[in-house]
Amino acid sequence: MRPDQVHIDFGTPEGPTPRTSDEYEQVSYPSTHNHDHQHHHTTHTHTHRNEGGNESLPLHYMSEETARRRVAKGPGNSGGFMSGEESEKDMPYDDTGKDVYSKMRPGAGVPRVSSGRVHRPPPPPPTSITEYIHQNMDIVTPIFYTLLSCWSRFRKIGLNDHVVWDEAHFGKFGSYYLRREFYFDVHPPLGKMLVGFAGALVGYDGSFQFESGAQYTENVPYVAWRVVMSMFGVALVPIAWFTAVELGMSQFACHVVALMVLCDVGWLVISRFILLDSMLLFFTFTTVFFLAKFHNEQHHSFSFDWWMWLTLTGFSIGCVCSVKWVGLFVTSVVGLYTIEDLWEKFGDLRLSNRQQIRHWGARITCLITIPILVYMASFKLHFMILNHSGTGDAQMSSLFQAHLVGNDFATNPLEVAYGSRITLKNMGWGGGLLHSHVQTYPTGSEQQQVTCYHYKDNNNEWNILPRWDEPAFDPNSDMRFLKHGDIIRLQHGPSTRNLHSHEVAGPITKVNYEVSCYGNATVGDYHDYWVVEVLDDIKQGKREHVEKIHALTTRLRFRHSTLGCYLHAGTVPLPQWGFKQIETTCIKENDPSDAHTIWNVEGHWNDRLPPADATYHKSPFLRDFWHLNVAMMTSNNALMPDVDKEDILASVPTDWPLMRLGLRMCGWGDEIPKYYLIGTPIVWWGSFVAIIISVFVLGAYLLRWQRKYVDMDAHEWGHFLYVGKIAFYGWFLHYIPFFIMGRVTYVHHYLPTLYFAVLMFGHVFDHFFFSSRRLSTKTKRIVFGVVTFLIVANFWWFRGLAWGMEGPINDHWGLQWRKSWNIYNI
Amino acid sequence: MSSDSTIRQRRVPGGSGQAGAYDQDGEDHVNTVYQNPRARSQWEQLLDTPRASMAVVGVLTTLAFALRFYKINHPDQVVFDEVHFGKFAAYYILREYYFDVHPPLTKLLFGLAGWFVGFDGNFTFDNIGDSYTENHVPYVGMRAMPAIFGSLTVPAVYAIMKESGYSTIVAAFSASIILFDNAHIAQSRLMLLDAPFIFFMSMTIYSYIRWRKLRYHEFSVEWWSWLFGTGFWMACTWGSKVNGVLTVVTIGIAVLIDLWDMLDWKKNGYTMEHFWKHFGARAAGLIAWPVVLYLIFFWFHFTVLIYSGAGDSFMSPAFQETLIGNELLMNSQDLHYYDIITIKHKDTKVFLHSHPETYPLRYDDGRISSQGQQVTGYAHDDTNNHWQIIPTKSLPDWHQARIVRHEDVIQLLHVNTQTLLMTHDVASSLMATNQEFTTWPREDQTRYNDTLFHLEVVDGVIAEAWKSKSSHFRLVHVPTRVSMWTYSSQLPEWAFKQQEVNGNKNPTDKSAAWVVSDILETDAPVDLENQQPKEPKKLGFFRKFAELQVLMLQHNAGLTASHPYASGPINWPFLISGISFWTENDSQKQIYLIGNLIGWWASVVALSIYFGIVGADLLARRRDVYPVPDEVRNRLWNSAGFFVLVWAVHYLPFFLMGRQLFIHHYLPSHLASAMVAGAVLNFVISETINFPVSIAGRSTKMRPSQYADLGIRGPVITGLFIFALFLMFMFLAPLTYGTPGLDGDTVNAKRLLSSWTLHFAAKVTDGQS
């Protein structure tokens, strides 16, 4: 709705005052303000610097009766606390901007921000030590919490000298960095590089195999390594404290948030091992912190601090996404905040176009470009460090592999000729090598299986031979190079059978023809003929420029000469009889853009040809980057819950907030210390309840707002919404997507989500108790005392889950708070 | 004709300070012209008379009937889902119980229509292509029912537009999109649920709009009637298809927005008391009343279907025993200790089986078995399926005490090998997480504990007798708490490819239910009374209703099997693919469900324009530019916005559904998009509107009336559009009516989008063969 027209005639000084203090007079003012109001009536040019202080805002002193008043139809109809910018009482009337609807001019003598932390004036110099300490409490308290955090994280950290839980993965990945062997994993590399870096710092040489549950050998300084990794976990507590401060929570609420982060056994136990989660949490926490910092600079646009915090937010987003893709959720919190912010700016008519563009540009640069650069940089580093051949080779393109030390195919002969022994790599993202083995199809033709396989063995090798009706291949004849349009036979190396296709439906994909291996070196028919079609060459360019087919770079397709179909390896795995290898068929559709029908020669052996120049091949970074990301995406999606295998560790999102299931992190024998991954109940349950309450509270306030009750003044409401939105969006966006995802989920996926619930817990307590005007300080202290006691006591009760439970598990009494937990052996 | 200052700024920028600089120039111009209905163009005046309106709607309705009844007797064969809905009608006539995922109203109407035209129910509609004439099915009468509803949808759309304040010509525009739509016609001419469903839906919208227009006459008789009318049609919509829930949601959202506005103290100044009165009225008319109607439909459903039929096995035993002639009712008997029985798995219908062969010591994957006797699931009758119930407590002599009861601990003896069923903590052959089932010699007491099973009758009460046929039960192993379970997965050759039976660690798993199939030997005296037909038992209506509702929801979600003509929601508005309903090879005839390309694409364009306008307006307002006059904007938001809401609510949820989806699920949304198209047309060719639309009450602030004037452009554009629609309709008609037959090249010509899968296409000669 368009606000009504307002007639303000500033030209006549004696005229009716716009928005007089009539409304102010509904509340009783402290006497000091009278002077100010006199001012109001006499001059309108005066800017009200005196009103800047928090204390001087009159509505804070509203009594209960006046707080529940309805706002009369004042000028601009700007009643209600939703219209924060239009609120009457702190509208600076200056001559230049006659627009009474506009927002406060940033920095124009209005030191108070509408939400976030309240900036206080600097205190007078201290006169005694106690005063000095008192003045510096904002430093002392976090230091105190940091020390506590160190103690809780480092305590007995080396108690279990076995590979605990996913250390088996991440310790191993860290070792790969130290050994510089290429590996493949579903997570982006930053976190694992940091693990590797920490390993290098503590003097580990990368030689340990990290078998699950194995005992550490002497050459693995696992204690120091864990200590370095848990630094990230240590930092969570002070960051949470500072975030709460920056979000403008009261002291009590800040303490509650910091204590909850300190005392949650879930966060504690996950920080104490060589895992990625502590880093993911760390960067999630920093992102929220930087965002809150940035928000507090909102009225100092383009100041140094403003740029710094914005850039740091972007940097932090980049880091969190480079640790795990889950980081995208916190990114979307920042995204929502930014969209809302920009929408506000878009409606601010007093910003010049130039300023608008600068605002948009700053966001795009800092929140989109920087994160992408950070993400890509982590991959660049990843590729630079891992320059040896390793277990992950097969996921990458042949060209990339050619560069890894330990792979010889960069020096294999370049030009493919008849008589060459080759391996063929499918160019679909994450495609494998054309493979055959002696096992036969159980259905269809029941001939020898042809599949696509990701690992290297002899069964991937094929010989290029002429057709049956041509003279047989003679190793002593002239070299005959392979060209576009040649009709050839592909003979499987070990079994000497020929690659064959016929009008039999494929084993899984029934619309395609089956591809099998048939005959032998002398037996065969015209169904063994394949037409080589060159698509293009990465080096030489289009088909017209390709004279000879090159290994690694030429992109080929194989058309069956009689059926006209194309050799195709999709993404469908065969059942157990095919060892879950990829189904390979002949597809009828001729689609040159279908990467699954495109192949390149990977390995190439021919004694009569000279080795190629290794520097000839170069794999462009962006291609590798994209390739690896698609492969990660594919495998991530492939982590589907296996119906055949009930995974006792997996849980579903509905299990998390109320902690239906925990997770045993290591062997459960009597002799080893045991860790159980589950939260401190009061932290998890309490924070979840806070989320629920917040929804109802917001609903109630909205209804009252629609009935035009004023429960809070504009700033208070703005603040209530701002903190609530950060916490609720964060929680929602970190939680709901797990319902939609098809992949297996575990309880530790809730850990980043929990942070936002904890913030909400602090916020709700702040709103109802610690910042309440109705409660006395004494009541607030009592509430705070009770909450603190409950959190700490609850943590102490469950401390063993994180610090390690020694001896038989059933000797530890009283831990089974829910029937569904499997802490005890039954 | 358009007013020249459409862009007005609220405040003069630059701080000129002249408060009066803003005036209502543009608005005044519009007002002076259109406040007088006589100032409108002649065309508009002519068409806007009630008589002209009647004539237009008369022509549209006649055409609608003609197009939907044309050759309704062709084909005289079962087409597509007539397989289901024809069959259901037959069941109503035979009064045999069946199960379907959709609520019963439309199917009851089919039954009624069938009964009315003298169908005796003795045709089973088994396959697409079965002949009606040969089987003497009065199918024309049954098809007439949806055709009538489908035809009436056209005037309903017209009336909605008219009531919403659009000109006759705009209303005709929207109605003709439905009138000439091949998909709506194809769907209306056959025994399918959609035509009545869509008619009920449009009537819901119509009643709601009528009711909304009476908002200044709150609590008047008319107001109450339209409120309850909305509730009535809503119940009908919901009662004829599950998707009707979406209509309920639409109305629900609109009502909530309305109530929210009503709360605004500043705008209305209503007291809370007044608000609660409104709230109560809506709760009564739009919740309580439809629920009662919905229950009534089901009451009819249960009252008609009293005999046992095809749907029995979906229901719980308690439900089945209320049906006359049900097998459970007839043959269910109490089980006694030492009875010899066969046990069948409820879901996969295999018998619990064992044979002397043992599990191989070492499996292919290297794991090791106990090498015990195999226990499998076997689908066929065999003496190896016989098991005897062995008690684990001493039994008194009288036979009443020998009845096996819920929560008894029993052993099962495999009769042929005289071994006892048991399980232990050894991984089963196919699933490493589940326990292996095997048997143990009866004499050997060493593994006695492992042979104990706890009998849990599903939903059993204390001391309830275990019955054959009717008791679903789980066998939970006493020491390890696993439940005997099987699933459709074959064991390898060494077990003759029989089905694996293993121990499921979730003892209450739903799929672990078994049932005793037959009693082969019993010591108990044979109950002579059993030989006589039993009286069906009684079950409360609400229990039956609740059970059926739950099952309907479960099965609806479970319809995930792939179907060759299923398509994703994103394809629907663009008509990417249709459904082949019926084909006849000899004459090369085909019925292919596809919409009128022009109508559908026009609707998509209209929706895009709508979102474009609204988005641009929002952005402009943010920058303090007011491009659209308030009245027109209100119309865009409230009237066209409501149609868009209908469209969105009937469309977007499909993106979240996992079940198989077809293009006919878009038809309700298409109807809404046709109305959006009308509203957008009105906006695009003229910025005038009819105002006010709502009927003024005593307290209404009177504002000057306005009249829409589309001038000559309206009729011309609509006329051309209808002509184009008609041509496209005629072009696709052979696919809609399934006649005449087409030769290959014509089929190719009619394949307007390459994604349409038409039969009888001629081979394309170019390209590779």
PDB file of C-alpha atoms in Angstrom, chain A residues 210-301:
ATOM      1  CA  PHE A 210      45.014 -45.706   8.833  1.00  0.00           C
ATOM      2  CA  GLU A 211      43.119 -48.936   8.894  1.00  0.00           C
ATOM      3  CA  SER A 212      39.924 -48.475  10.827  1.00  0.00           C
ATOM      4  CA  GLY A 213      40.478 -49.275  14.502  1.00  0.00           C
ATOM      5  CA  ALA A 214      44.197 -49.976  14.084  1.00  0.00           C
ATOM      6  CA  GLN A 215      46.643 -49.027  16.784  1.00  0.00           C
ATOM      7  CA  TYR A 216      48.906 -46.058  16.065  1.00  0.00           C
ATOM      8  CA  THR A 217      52.530 -46.927  15.557  1.00  0.00           C
ATOM      9  CA  GLU A 218      55.380 -44.976  17.009  1.00  0.00           C
ATOM     10  CA  ASN A 219      56.015 -42.891  13.951  1.00  0.00           C
ATOM     11  CA  VAL A 220      52.566 -41.318  14.107  1.00  0.00           C
ATOM     12  CA  PRO A 221      52.559 -38.388  16.536  1.00  0.00           C
ATOM     13  CA  TYR A 222      48.815 -38.734  16.848  1.00  0.00           C
ATOM     14  CA  VAL A 223      48.516 -36.850  20.129  1.00  0.00           C
ATOM     15  CA  ALA A 224      50.177 -33.728  18.800  1.00  0.00           C
ATOM     16  CA  TRP A 225      48.246 -34.084  15.594  1.00  0.00           C
ATOM     17  CA  ARG A 226      44.960 -34.287  17.438  1.00  0.00           C
ATOM     18  CA  VAL A 227      45.949 -31.295  19.540  1.00  0.00           C
ATOM     19  CA  VAL A 228      46.597 -29.209  16.447  1.00  0.00           C
ATOM     20  CA  MET A 229      43.303 -30.274  14.912  1.00  0.00           C
ATOM     21  CA  SER A 230      41.380 -29.556  18.084  1.00  0.00           C
ATOM     22  CA  MET A 231      42.570 -25.948  17.972  1.00  0.00           C
ATOM     23  CA  PHE A 232      39.665 -25.381  15.632  1.00  0.00           C
ATOM     24  CA  GLY A 233      37.402 -26.815  18.279  1.00  0.00           C
ATOM     25  CA  VAL A 234      38.970 -24.631  20.957  1.00  0.00           C
ATOM     26  CA  ALA A 235      38.270 -21.540  18.908  1.00  0.00           C
ATOM     27  CA  LEU A 236      34.548 -22.313  18.719  1.00  0.00           C
ATOM     28  CA  VAL A 237      33.926 -21.111  22.238  1.00  0.00           C
ATOM     29  CA  PRO A 238      35.442 -17.613  22.027  1.00  0.00           C
ATOM     30  CA  ILE A 239      33.961 -17.132  18.563  1.00  0.00           C
ATOM     31  CA  ALA A 240      30.546 -18.048  19.887  1.00  0.00           C
ATOM     32  CA  TRP A 241      31.046 -15.563  22.716  1.00  0.00           C
ATOM     33  CA  PHE A 242      32.057 -12.759  20.388  1.00  0.00           C
ATOM     34  CA  THR A 243      29.268 -13.593  17.963  1.00  0.00           C
ATOM     35  CA  ALA A 244      26.727 -13.336  20.751  1.00  0.00           C
ATOM     36  CA  VAL A 245      28.240  -9.989  21.725  1.00  0.00           C
ATOM     37  CA  GLU A 246      28.116  -8.753  18.153  1.00  0.00           C
ATOM     38  CA  LEU A 247      24.533  -9.912  17.827  1.00  0.00           C
ATOM     39  CA  GLY A 248      23.804  -7.508  20.636  1.00  0.00           C
ATOM     40  CA  MET A 249      22.812 -10.041  23.244  1.00  0.00           C
ATOM     41  CA  SER A 250      22.958  -9.146  26.885  1.00  0.00           C
ATOM     42  CA  GLN A 251      25.871 -10.310  29.018  1.00  0.00           C
ATOM     43  CA  PHE A 252      23.879 -13.151  30.516  1.00  0.00           C
ATOM     44  CA  ALA A 253      22.789 -14.392  27.128  1.00  0.00           C
ATOM     45  CA  CYS A 254      26.358 -14.235  25.847  1.00  0.00           C
ATOM     46  CA  HIS A 255      27.422 -16.377  28.764  1.00  0.00           C
ATOM     47  CA  VAL A 256      24.686 -18.860  28.082  1.00  0.00           C
ATOM     48  CA  VAL A 257      25.668 -19.187  24.417  1.00  0.00           C
ATOM     49  CA  ALA A 258      29.341 -19.550  25.234  1.00  0.00           C
ATOM     50  CA  LEU A 259      28.615 -22.100  27.941  1.00  0.00           C
ATOM     51  CA  MET A 260      26.418 -24.162  25.670  1.00  0.00           C
ATOM     52  CA  VAL A 261      29.120 -24.262  23.034  1.00  0.00           C
ATOM     53  CA  LEU A 262      31.688 -25.104  25.660  1.00  0.00           C
ATOM     54  CA  CYS A 263      29.630 -27.794  27.342  1.00  0.00           C
ATOM     55  CA  ASP A 264      28.168 -29.713  24.439  1.00  0.00           C
ATOM     56  CA  VAL A 265      29.718 -33.159  24.361  1.00  0.00           C
ATOM     57  CA  GLY A 266      28.870 -33.534  20.677  1.00  0.00           C
ATOM     58  CA  TRP A 267      30.950 -30.569  19.615  1.00  0.00           C
ATOM     59  CA  LEU A 268      33.567 -31.549  22.141  1.00  0.00           C
ATOM     60  CA  VAL A 269      34.052 -35.096  20.998  1.00  0.00           C
ATOM     61  CA  ILE A 270      34.038 -34.231  17.303  1.00  0.00           C
ATOM     62  CA  SER A 271      36.772 -31.640  17.883  1.00  0.00           C
ATOM     63  CA  ARG A 272      39.128 -34.024  19.586  1.00  0.00           C
ATOM     64  CA  PHE A 273      40.066 -36.220  16.680  1.00  0.00           C
ATOM     65  CA  ILE A 274      41.583 -35.899  13.256  1.00  0.00           C
ATOM     66  CA  LEU A 275      38.322 -35.065  11.500  1.00  0.00           C
ATOM     67  CA  LEU A 276      36.922 -32.429   9.182  1.00  0.00           C
ATOM     68  CA  ASP A 277      33.972 -31.505  11.338  1.00  0.00           C
ATOM     69  CA  SER A 278      35.871 -29.243  13.697  1.00  0.00           C
ATOM     70  CA  MET A 279      37.031 -27.198  10.716  1.00  0.00           C
ATOM     71  CA  LEU A 280      33.582 -27.140   9.202  1.00  0.00           C
ATOM     72  CA  LEU A 281      32.204 -25.912  12.508  1.00  0.00           C
ATOM     73  CA  PHE A 282      35.008 -23.400  12.877  1.00  0.00           C
ATOM     74  CA  PHE A 283      34.347 -21.815   9.504  1.00  0.00           C
ATOM     75  CA  THR A 284      30.589 -21.898  10.045  1.00  0.00           C
ATOM     76  CA  PHE A 285      31.082 -20.056  13.309  1.00  0.00           C
ATOM     77  CA  THR A 286      33.435 -17.520  11.759  1.00  0.00           C
ATOM     78  CA  THR A 287      31.021 -16.862   8.900  1.00  0.00           C
ATOM     79  CA  VAL A 288      28.248 -15.965  11.321  1.00  0.00           C
ATOM     80  CA  PHE A 289      30.677 -13.896  13.380  1.00  0.00           C
ATOM     81  CA  PHE A 290      31.929 -11.917  10.407  1.00  0.00           C
ATOM     82  CA  LEU A 291      28.393 -11.401   9.186  1.00  0.00           C
ATOM     83  CA  ALA A 292      27.377  -9.990  12.559  1.00  0.00           C
ATOM     84  CA  LYS A 293      30.450  -7.768  12.531  1.00  0.00           C
ATOM     85  CA  PHE A 294      29.558  -6.580   9.073  1.00  0.00           C
ATOM     86  CA  HIS A 295      25.999  -5.916  10.091  1.00  0.00           C
ATOM     87  CA  ASN A 296      27.205  -3.657  12.853  1.00  0.00           C
ATOM     88  CA  GLU A 297      29.029  -1.575  10.295  1.00  0.00           C
ATOM     89  CA  GLN A 298      25.878  -1.045   8.270  1.00  0.00           C
ATOM     90  CA  HIS A 299      25.814   2.691   8.860  1.00  0.00           C
ATOM     91  CA  HIS A 300      29.418   3.132   7.894  1.00  0.00           C
ATOM     92  CA  SER A 301      29.177   1.851   4.373  1.00  0.00           C
TER      93      SER A 301
END
